[in-house]
XYZ file of C-alpha atoms in Angstrom:
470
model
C -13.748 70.684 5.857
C -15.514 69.192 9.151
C -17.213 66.624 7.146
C -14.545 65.530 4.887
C -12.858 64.899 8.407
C -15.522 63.281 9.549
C -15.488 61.203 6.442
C -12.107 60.010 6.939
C -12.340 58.928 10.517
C -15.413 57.029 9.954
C -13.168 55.536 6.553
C -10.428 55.018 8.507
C -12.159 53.249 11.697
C -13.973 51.167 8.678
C -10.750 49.898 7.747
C -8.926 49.557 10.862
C -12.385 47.443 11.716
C -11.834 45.495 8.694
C -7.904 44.822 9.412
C -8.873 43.846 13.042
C -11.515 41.623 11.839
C -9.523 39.893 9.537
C -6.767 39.389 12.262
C -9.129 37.724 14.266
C -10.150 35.003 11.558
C -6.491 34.429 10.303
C -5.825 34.170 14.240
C -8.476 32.199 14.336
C -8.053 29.868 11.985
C -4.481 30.188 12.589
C -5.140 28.329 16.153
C -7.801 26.296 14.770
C -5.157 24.873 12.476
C -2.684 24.546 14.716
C -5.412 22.573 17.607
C -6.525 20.423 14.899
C -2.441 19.441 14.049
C -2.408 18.928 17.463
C -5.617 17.083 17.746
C -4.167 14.634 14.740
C -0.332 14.101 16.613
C -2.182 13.431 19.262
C -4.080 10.622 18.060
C -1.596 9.192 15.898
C 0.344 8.683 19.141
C -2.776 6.694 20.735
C -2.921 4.977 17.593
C 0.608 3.917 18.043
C 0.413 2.834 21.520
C -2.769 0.990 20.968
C -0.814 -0.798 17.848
C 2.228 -1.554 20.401
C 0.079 -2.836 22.996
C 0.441 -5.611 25.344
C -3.041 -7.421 23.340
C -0.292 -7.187 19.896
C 2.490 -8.690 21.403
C 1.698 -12.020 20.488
C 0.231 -10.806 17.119
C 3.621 -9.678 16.222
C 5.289 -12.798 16.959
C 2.867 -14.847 14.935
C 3.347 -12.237 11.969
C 7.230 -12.496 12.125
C 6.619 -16.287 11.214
C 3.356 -15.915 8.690
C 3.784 -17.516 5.477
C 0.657 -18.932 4.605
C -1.544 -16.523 2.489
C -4.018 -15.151 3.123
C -7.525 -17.419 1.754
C -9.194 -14.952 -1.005
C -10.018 -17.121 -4.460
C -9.375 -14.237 -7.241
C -10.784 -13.788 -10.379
C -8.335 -13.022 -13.461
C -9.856 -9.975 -15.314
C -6.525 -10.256 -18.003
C -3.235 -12.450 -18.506
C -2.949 -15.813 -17.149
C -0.747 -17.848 -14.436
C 3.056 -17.294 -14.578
C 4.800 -20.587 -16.137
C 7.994 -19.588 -14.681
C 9.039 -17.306 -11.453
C 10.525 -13.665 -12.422
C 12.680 -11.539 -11.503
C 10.474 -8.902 -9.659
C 6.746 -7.786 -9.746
C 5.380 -4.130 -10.417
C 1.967 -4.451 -7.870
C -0.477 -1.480 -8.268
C -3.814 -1.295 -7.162
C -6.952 0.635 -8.472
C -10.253 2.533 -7.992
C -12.870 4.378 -9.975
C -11.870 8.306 -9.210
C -14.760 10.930 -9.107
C -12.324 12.702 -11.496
C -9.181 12.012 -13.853
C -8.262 8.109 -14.499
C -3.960 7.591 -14.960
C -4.092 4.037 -15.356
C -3.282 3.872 -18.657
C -0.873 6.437 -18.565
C 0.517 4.765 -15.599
C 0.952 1.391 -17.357
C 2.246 3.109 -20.535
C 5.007 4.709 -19.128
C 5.951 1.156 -17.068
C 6.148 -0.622 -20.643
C 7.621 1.958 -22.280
C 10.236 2.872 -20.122
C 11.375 -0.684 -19.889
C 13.410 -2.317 -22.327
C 12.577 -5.781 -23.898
C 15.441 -7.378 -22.042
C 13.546 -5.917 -18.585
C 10.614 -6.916 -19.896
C 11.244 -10.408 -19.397
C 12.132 -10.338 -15.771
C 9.253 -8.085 -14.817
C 5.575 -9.288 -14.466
C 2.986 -6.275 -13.622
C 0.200 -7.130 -11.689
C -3.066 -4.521 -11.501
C -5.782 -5.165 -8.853
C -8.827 -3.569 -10.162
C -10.233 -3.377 -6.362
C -13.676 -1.317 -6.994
C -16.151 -3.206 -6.061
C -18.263 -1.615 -9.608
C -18.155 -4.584 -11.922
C -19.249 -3.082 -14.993
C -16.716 -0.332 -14.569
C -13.846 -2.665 -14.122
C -14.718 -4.774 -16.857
C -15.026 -1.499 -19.215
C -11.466 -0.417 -17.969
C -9.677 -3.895 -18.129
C -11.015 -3.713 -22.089
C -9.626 -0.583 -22.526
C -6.275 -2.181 -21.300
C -6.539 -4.949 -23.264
C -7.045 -2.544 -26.229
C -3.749 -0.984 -25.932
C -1.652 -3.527 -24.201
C -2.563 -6.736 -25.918
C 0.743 -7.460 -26.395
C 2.067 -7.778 -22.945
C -1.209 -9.728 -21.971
C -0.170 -12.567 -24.617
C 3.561 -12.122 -23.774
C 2.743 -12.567 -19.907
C 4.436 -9.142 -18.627
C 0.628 -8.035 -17.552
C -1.869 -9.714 -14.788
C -5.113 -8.035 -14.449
C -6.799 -9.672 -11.494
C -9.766 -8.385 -8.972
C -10.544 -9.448 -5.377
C -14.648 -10.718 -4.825
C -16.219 -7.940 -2.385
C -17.052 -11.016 -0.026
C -13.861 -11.322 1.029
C -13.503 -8.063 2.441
C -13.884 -7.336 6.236
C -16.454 -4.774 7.742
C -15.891 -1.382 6.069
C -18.145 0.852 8.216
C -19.092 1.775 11.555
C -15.134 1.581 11.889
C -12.786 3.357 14.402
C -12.782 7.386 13.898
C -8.890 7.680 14.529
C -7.372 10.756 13.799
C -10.964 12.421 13.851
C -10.970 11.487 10.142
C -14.732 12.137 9.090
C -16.574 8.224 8.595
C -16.025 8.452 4.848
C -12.145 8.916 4.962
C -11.867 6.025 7.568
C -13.758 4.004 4.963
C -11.727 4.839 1.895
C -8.246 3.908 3.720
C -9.530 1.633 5.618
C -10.483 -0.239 2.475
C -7.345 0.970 0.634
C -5.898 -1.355 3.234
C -7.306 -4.151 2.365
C -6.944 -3.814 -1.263
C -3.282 -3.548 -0.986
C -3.021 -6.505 1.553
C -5.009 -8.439 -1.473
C -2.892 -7.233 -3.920
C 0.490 -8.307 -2.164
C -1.301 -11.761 -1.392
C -1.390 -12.696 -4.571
C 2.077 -11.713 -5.833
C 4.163 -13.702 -2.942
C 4.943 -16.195 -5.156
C 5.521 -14.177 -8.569
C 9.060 -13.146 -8.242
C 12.001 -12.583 -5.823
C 11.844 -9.073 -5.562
C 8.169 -7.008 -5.070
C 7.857 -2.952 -5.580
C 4.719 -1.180 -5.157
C 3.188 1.604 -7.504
C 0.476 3.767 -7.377
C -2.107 3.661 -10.267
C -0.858 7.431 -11.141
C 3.017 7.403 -11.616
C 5.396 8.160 -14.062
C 8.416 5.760 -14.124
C 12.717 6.687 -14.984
C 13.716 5.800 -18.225
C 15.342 2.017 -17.350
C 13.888 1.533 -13.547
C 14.468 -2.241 -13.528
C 18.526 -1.889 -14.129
C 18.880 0.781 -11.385
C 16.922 -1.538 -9.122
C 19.632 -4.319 -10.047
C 22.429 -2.027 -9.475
C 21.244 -0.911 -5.846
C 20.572 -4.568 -5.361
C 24.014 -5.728 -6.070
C 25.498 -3.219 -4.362
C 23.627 -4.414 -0.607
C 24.140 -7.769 -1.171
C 25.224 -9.454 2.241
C 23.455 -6.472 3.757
C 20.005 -7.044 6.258
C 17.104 -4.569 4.722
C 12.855 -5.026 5.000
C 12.276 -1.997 2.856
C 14.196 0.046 -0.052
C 12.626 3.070 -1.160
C 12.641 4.746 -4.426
C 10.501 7.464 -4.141
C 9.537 9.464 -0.826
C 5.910 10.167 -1.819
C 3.196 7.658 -0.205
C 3.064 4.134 -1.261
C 5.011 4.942 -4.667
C 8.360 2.930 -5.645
C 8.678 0.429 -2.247
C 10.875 -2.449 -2.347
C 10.255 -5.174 -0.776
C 11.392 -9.235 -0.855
C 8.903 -11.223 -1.745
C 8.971 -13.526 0.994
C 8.013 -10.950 3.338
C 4.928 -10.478 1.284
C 2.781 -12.998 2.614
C 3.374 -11.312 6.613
C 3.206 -7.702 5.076
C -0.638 -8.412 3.904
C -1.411 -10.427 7.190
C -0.183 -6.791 8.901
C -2.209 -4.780 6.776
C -5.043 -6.492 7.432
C -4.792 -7.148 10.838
C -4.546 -3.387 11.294
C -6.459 -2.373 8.360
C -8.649 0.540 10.473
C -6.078 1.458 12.269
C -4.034 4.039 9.757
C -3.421 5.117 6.630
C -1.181 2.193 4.831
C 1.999 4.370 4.244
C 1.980 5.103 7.995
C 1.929 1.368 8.513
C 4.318 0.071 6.030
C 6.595 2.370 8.254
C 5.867 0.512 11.454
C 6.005 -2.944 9.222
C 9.585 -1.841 8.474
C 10.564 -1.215 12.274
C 9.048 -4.123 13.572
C 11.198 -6.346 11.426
C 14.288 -4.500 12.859
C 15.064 -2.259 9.975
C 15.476 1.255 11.723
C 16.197 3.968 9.291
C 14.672 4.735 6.129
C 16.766 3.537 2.963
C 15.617 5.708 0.112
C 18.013 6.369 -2.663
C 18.582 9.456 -5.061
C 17.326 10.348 -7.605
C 14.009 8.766 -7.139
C 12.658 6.462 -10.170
C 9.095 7.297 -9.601
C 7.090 10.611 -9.978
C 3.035 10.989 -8.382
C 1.578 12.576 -11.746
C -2.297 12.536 -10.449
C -3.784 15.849 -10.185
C -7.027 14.585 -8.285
C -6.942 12.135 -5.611
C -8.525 8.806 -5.409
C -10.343 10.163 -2.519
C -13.373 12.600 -3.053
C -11.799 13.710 -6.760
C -9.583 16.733 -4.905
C -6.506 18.235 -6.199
C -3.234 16.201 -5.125
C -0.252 18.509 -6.419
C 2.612 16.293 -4.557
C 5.540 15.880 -6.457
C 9.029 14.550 -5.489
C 11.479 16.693 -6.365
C 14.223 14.448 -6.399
C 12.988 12.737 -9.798
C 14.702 12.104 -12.862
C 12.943 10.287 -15.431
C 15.790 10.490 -18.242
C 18.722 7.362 -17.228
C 21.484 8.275 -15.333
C 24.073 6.354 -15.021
C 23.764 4.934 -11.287
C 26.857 3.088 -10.224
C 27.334 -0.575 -9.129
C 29.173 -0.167 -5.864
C 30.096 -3.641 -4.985
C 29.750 -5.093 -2.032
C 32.409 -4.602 0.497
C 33.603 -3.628 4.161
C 34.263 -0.292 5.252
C 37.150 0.985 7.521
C 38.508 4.157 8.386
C 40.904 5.368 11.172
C 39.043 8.636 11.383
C 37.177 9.332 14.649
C 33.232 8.702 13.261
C 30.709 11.158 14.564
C 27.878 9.978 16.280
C 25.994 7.786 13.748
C 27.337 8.585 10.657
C 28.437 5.478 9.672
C 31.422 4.943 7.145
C 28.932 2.636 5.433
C 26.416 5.423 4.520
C 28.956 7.174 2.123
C 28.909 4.298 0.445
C 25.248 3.157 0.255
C 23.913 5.199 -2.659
C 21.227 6.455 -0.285
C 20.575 9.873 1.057
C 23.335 9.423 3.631
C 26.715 10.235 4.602
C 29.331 9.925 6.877
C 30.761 12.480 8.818
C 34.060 12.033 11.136
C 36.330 14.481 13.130
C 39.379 16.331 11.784
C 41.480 14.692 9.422
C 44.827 14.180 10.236
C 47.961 13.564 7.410
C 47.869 9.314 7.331
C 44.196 9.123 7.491
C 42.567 6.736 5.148
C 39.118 5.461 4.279
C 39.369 2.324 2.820
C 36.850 0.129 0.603
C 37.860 -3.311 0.143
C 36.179 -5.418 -2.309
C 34.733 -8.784 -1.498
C 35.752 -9.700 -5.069
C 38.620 -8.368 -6.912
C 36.783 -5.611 -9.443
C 37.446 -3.874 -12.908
C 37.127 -0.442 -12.004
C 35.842 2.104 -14.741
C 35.412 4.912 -12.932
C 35.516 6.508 -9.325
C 33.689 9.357 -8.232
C 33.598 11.143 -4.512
C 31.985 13.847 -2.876
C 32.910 15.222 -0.239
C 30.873 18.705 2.405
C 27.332 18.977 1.797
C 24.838 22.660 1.093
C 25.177 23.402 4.406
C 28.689 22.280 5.156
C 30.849 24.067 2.896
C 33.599 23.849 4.572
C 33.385 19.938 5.889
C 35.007 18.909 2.528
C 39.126 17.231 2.219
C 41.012 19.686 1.858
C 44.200 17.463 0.760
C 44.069 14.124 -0.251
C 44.624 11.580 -2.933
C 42.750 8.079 -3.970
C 44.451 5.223 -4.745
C 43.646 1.736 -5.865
C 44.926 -1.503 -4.391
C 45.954 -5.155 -4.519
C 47.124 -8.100 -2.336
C 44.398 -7.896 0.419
C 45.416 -9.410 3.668
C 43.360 -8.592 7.607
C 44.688 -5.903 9.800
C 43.241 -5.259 13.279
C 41.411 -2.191 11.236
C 39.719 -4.270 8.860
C 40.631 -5.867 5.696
C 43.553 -3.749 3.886
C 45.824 -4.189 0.799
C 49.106 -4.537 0.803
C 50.345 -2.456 -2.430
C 48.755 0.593 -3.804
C 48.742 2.788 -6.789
C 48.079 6.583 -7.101
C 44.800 7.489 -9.234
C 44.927 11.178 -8.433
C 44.534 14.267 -6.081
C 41.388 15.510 -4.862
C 40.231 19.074 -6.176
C 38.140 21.342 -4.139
C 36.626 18.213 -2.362
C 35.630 16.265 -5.525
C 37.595 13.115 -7.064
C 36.322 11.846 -10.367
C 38.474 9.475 -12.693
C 36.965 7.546 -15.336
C 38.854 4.907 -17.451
C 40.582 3.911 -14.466
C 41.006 0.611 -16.562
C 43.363 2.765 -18.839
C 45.844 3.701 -15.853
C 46.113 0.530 -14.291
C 46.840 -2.968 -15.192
C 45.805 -5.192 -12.201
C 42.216 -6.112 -11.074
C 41.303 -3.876 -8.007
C 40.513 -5.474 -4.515
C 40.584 -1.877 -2.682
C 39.556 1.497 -2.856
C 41.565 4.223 -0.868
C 41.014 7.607 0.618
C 44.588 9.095 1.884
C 44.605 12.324 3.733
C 47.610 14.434 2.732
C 47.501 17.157 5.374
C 46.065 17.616 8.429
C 43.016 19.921 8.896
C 41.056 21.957 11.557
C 37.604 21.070 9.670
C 35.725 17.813 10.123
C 35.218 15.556 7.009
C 31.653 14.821 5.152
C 31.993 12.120 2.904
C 28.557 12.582 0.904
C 28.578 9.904 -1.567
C 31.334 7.286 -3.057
C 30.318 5.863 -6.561
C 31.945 2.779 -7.705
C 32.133 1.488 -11.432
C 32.883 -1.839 -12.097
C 32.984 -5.305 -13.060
C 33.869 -8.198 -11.501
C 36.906 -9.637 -12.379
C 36.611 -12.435 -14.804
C 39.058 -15.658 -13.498
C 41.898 -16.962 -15.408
């Protein structure tokens, strides 16, 4: 009986050993993780600083006025010089991976989620930017193989940057404590994008960037149009349509030429998503813009970099259509009491925004007026959010209206007609064309009773046409 005792102490001190032992490592580890996220905040911030220094001042101000591109003479692996400027370019750029290649998948799903009709106002452009020859000529015939088609028809660019135009690519700057090899690869990654936008300033009016591993929403181009349309008259640097990385970025074209002069003037300094970001706020554009649900999903399983797994998806993807709405341009008033920044405009914007204002009282309104008298097909509101059940209009009606004239509020209409009543803080009427027989120049929202809760108005979506004159 002594020794089975014995037994069990020395068992259990074994195993209290073993659970103290591995408390130390997960401790361990635990603050090694947390110093090392430290260690990395920290020197993004002296990155930051060192890119907002007094020695980039004048860098900046050159950059706001760069239009000249950059001097690189490219060599055309596929497809030929555009005859006639399109509509927007699809840039990716691409390396040999230690494991898994998505090109081709990647380039499928562009084409085939496209319709002819898009097609023609789209011109994909692919910078093959390893400097391997032999493999990029191998992959560009496998392309050719399977897209011939869109070669000929001029909806495909294949094109490849000489390595002697690239700047130094080691012995670089260890920011971040990124090991040399890292600093190389996005270093580099830099460049190639800064390359890639080079060439494509001149392509098209509009620019969005891809990754060389994406799947693409059934009909991206006609969304794009929509959300264009709908922030017309509006100031913006960068729309997104994705939140991963580089994936689904928006950009004008004429910004294209100073975007690649910034990436390569700061092309060891951080990874290139962190830098679009300060690209964005340096040409005044504050906030993020990134609309729901996102048109592009990362499906790479190994990264680009060292062949490891790379799992990120965005959750907020939908690659079947849906049917985004046209929300014309127009101003925005309210006599609601708006909290802080959340703007009357952000209900409106199709973006992952809202505006939020202070109790509701009977007479309220929040009022879209057209710039252009509209058909209307449908209207659909939402109003509270997940964690704001309660934030939602508890009594109130829409209405449509005509005879705009200026109040000291904002433009206003003079005559309105009742669509419906809002039920449990959702309005949604479609064939609004069936209940009214006048072309619509506003859009209101008329509280009905006052309320002790304040008022989220998540999202307004607008149907319509403009009106066609007599």
């Amino acid at each position: 009986m002594r020794c089975y005792w014995k037994r069990s102490v020395t068992t259990l001190g074994f195993s209290l050993f073993l659970c103290l032992l591995v408390y130390i490592c997960t401790k361990d580890d635990e603050e090694d993780s947390a110093l090392k996220m430290e260690e990395r905040r920290l020197a993004k911030e002296i990155a930051v600083q060192q890119l907002y220094s007094e020695r980039n001042v004048q860098n900046f101000r050159e950059l706001v006025n760069f239009s000249s591109p950059i001097n690189v003479t490219y060599q055309y692996l596929a497809g030929y010089p555009l005859l006639k400027k399109k509509y927007i370019t699809v840039g990716l750029s691409s390396v040999k991976r230690k494991r898994g290649n998505y090109l081709l998948e990647t380039l499928k799903s562009i084409f085939k989620q496209s319709t002819n009709e898009e097609l023609t106002e789209m011109v994909v452009v692919v910078h093959m930017a390893d400097f391997d020859m032999p493999w990029n000529i191998q992959v560009v015939q496998d392309i050719s193989t399977k897209f011939a088609h869109h070669i000929i028809s001029g909806h495909l660019i294949i094109i490849h940057a000489p390595e002697q135009h690239y700047p130094p690519l080691t012995g670089l700057k260890r920011n971040y404590n990124d090991p040399a090899d890292r600093v190389t690869f996005r270093s580099k990654q830099n460049v190639d994008y800064a390359f890639l936008l080079n060439f494509c300033a001149n392509l098209s009016d509009y620019y969005i960037m891809l990754e060389d591993d994406v799947q693409c929403s059934h009909s991206f181009l006609t969304a794009i149009k929509k959300v264009l349309a709908s922030k017309e008259g509006s100031y913006w640097v960068t729309l997104e349509f994705s939140k991963l990385g580089y994936i689904g970025k928006l950009y004008h074209s004429t910004d294209l030429p100073r975007l690649a002069h910034f990436l390569l003037m700061f092309y060891q300094e951080m990874p290139c998503d962190w830098l679009l970001s300060h690209f964005r706020g340096l040409l005044t554009q504050k906030n993020v813009i990134r609309f729901k649900p996102s048109l592009f999903q990362h499906i790479g399983y190994y990264s680009s970099f060292r062949g490891t797994e790379n799992r990120l998806k965005d959750d907020d993807f939908e690659e079947d259509f849906f049917d985004i709405p046209d929300n014309p341009p127009a101003t925005i008033s309210t006599s609601l009491k708006v909290f802080e920044n959340y703007d009357p405009s952000k209900a409106y914007s199709n973006s992952d925004e809202y505006f939020w204002g202070k109790s509701p009282s009977t007479g309220d309104f929040f009022t879209i007026a057209f710039m252009k008298p509209m058909n209307i097909t449908r209207i659909h509101i939402v109003t509270g959010s997940e964690d704001r059940h309660g934030d939602v209009l508890h009594s109130g009606i829409v209405e449509v209206g005509k005879k705009p004239t200026l109040t000291q509020k904002g433009k206003e209409c003079l005559e309105y007609v009742k669509l419906k009543e809002f039920q449990n803080g959702q309005f949604d009427q479609k064939d609004v064309g069936n209940i009214i027989n006048f072309t619509v120049e506003c859009v209101r929202i008329f509280v009905t009773e006052s309320q002790s809760d304040w008022l989220i108005i998540r999202s307004i979506s607008i149907w319509a046409k403009q009106a066609t004159s007599l």
